[in-house]
C-alpha positions as a printed Julia matrix, in Angstrom:
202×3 Matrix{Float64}:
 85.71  115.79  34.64
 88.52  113.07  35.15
 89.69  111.5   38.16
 92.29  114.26  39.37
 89.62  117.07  39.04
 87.52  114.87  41.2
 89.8   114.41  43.69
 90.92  118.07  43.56
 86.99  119.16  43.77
 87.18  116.79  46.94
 90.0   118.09  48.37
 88.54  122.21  47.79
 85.24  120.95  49.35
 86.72  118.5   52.35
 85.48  121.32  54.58
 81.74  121.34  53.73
 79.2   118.41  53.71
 79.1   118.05  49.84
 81.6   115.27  49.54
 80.36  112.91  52.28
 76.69  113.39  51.07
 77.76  113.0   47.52
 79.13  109.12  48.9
 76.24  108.42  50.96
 73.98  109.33  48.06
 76.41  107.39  45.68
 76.59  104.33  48.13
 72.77  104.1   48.34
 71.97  104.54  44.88
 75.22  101.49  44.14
 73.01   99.58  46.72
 69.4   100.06  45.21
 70.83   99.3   41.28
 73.0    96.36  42.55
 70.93   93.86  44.29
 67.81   94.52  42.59
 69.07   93.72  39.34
 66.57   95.85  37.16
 68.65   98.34  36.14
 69.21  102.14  36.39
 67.14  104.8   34.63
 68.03  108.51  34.28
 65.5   111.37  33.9
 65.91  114.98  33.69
 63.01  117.78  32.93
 61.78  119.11  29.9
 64.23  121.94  30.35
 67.08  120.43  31.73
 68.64  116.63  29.82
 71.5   115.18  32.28
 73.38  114.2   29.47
 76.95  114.34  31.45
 75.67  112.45  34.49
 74.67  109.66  32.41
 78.38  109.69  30.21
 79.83  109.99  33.41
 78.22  107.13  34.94
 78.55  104.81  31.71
 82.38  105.3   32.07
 82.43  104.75  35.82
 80.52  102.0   35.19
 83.14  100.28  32.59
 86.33  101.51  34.9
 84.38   99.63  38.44
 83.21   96.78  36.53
 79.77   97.52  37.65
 77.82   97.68  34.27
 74.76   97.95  36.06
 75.3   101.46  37.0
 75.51  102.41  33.35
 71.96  104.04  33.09
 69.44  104.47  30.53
 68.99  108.04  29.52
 65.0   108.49  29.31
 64.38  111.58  27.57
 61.27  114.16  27.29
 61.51  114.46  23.33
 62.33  111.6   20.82
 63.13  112.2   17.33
 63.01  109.79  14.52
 66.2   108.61  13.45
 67.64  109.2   17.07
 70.45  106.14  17.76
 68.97  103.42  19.81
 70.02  104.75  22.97
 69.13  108.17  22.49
 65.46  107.09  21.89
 63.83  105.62  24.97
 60.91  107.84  25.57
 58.89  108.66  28.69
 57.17  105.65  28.3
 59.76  103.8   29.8
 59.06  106.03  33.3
 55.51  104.42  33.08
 56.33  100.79  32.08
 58.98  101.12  35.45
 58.4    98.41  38.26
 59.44   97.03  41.37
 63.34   96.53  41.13
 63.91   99.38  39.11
 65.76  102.33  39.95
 65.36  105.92  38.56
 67.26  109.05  39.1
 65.93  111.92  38.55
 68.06  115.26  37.75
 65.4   117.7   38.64
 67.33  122.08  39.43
 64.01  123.34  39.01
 60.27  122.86  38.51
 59.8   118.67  37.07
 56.63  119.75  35.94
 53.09  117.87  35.9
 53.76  115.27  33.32
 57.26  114.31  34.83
 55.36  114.12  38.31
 52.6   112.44  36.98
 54.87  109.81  35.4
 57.3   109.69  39.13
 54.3   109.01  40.75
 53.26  106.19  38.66
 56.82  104.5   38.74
 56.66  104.66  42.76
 53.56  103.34  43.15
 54.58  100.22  40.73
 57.53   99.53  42.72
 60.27  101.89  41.64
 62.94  103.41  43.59
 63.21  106.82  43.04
 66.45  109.07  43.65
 66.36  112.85  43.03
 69.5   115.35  42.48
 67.11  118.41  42.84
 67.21  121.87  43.24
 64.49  122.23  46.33
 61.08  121.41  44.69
 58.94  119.7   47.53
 56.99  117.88  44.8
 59.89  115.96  43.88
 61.5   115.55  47.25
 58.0   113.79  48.58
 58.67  111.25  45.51
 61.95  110.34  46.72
 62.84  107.8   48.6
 66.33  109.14  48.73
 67.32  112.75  47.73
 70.57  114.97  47.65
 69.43  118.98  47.16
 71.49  121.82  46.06
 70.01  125.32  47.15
 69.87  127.36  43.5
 71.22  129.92  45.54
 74.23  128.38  47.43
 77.75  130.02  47.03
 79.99  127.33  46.83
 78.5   124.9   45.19
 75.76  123.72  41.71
 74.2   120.82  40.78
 76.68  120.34  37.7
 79.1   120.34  40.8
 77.38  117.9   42.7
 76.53  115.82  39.82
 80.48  114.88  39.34
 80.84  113.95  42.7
 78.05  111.57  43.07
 79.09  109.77  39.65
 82.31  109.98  40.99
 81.43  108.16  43.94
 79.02  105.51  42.33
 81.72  104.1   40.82
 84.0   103.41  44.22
 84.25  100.0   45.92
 85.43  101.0   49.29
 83.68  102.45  52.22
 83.46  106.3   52.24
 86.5   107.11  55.08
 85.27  108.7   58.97
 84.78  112.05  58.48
 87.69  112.65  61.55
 91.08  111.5   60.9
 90.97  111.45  56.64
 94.07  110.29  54.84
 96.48  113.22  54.01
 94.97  114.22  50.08
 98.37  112.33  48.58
 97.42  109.19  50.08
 93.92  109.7   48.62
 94.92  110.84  44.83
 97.89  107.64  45.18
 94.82  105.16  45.73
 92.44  106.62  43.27
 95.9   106.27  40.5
 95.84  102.61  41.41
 92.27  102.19  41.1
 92.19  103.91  37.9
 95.48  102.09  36.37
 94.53   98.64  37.46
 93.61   95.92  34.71
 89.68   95.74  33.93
 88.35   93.06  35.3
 88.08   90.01  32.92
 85.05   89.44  31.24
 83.41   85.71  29.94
């Protein structure tokens, strides 16, 4: 989903909660990768792979010039020959420590290894962040957690998943909820954001 969509999606949902807890989320998840250095890791279940989220965080990533938000996509089944970063394992959810940050993509049941393996990267130090669909199991993991009701009308987790990544990737403040900038004003900034120069790299 590109920046107009986003800002569109925003714009459709500026009456509900979703966008200001898609920022929060977003801000505190920028604020657990950035400080601590150890980089971000990205976890769906078994039945569900967040393969957008993490593309959509690698580019938001690369357009913010915040590369540590670009996460590493841990995944439930590895298969030899898989490209380098296509094969990092659920190992890597047990080798996490303290300074490390996973999210977890989680619409439905995590299952008992997944837990098993959350529970493990907590107690080591990890900071864990859910997108999840309800399950308590998960949610008592978290230290921070954004949930979509399966059943909600006006909103999925696909949905909610373009907004945080969206939001990840901005360096201002999220704006009051009263008195918001008319939606021109908000598309014009996120143009100039999106058309400035990347920053320059040693």
């Amino acid at each position: 989903m590109d920046a107009m969509r986003v800002a569109l999606l925003r714009e459709v949902l500026a009456g509900t909660e979703w966008p200001g807890a898609a920022r929060r989320f977003a801000g505190a998840l920028r604020t657990s990768v950035t400080p601590r250095g150890g980089g971000l890791l990205l976890v769906g279940t078994e039945e569900y792979e967040p393969w957008h989220l993490a593309a959509h965080l690698v580019d938001e990533a690369a357009w913010s010039g915040r590369p540590e938000l670009a996460p590493t996509l841990v995944r439930h089944r590895v298969r030899p020959g898989d490209p380098a970063h296509l094969a990092v394992g659920p190992a890597r959810l047990r080798a996490a420590r303290r300074g490390e940050t996973l999210l977890v993509v989680a619409p439905g049941s995590p299952g008992e290894q997944l837990l098993t393996h959350l529970d493990t990267a907590r107690r080591a130090g990890a900071t864990l962040f859910t997108l999840d669909g309800g399950d308590r199991e998960v949610q008592a993991l978290a230290h921070e957690s954004l949930t979509v009701d399966p059943a909600a009308e006006e909103i999925d987790l696909d949905t909610v998943q373009h907004l945080v990544s969206a939001a990840a990737g901005e360096n201002g403040t999220p704006l009051p909820p009263r008195g918001r900038r008319p939606f021109r004003d908000r598309v014009a900034r996120l143009v100039d954001h999106l058309t400035a120069p990347p920053p320059e790299r040693w």
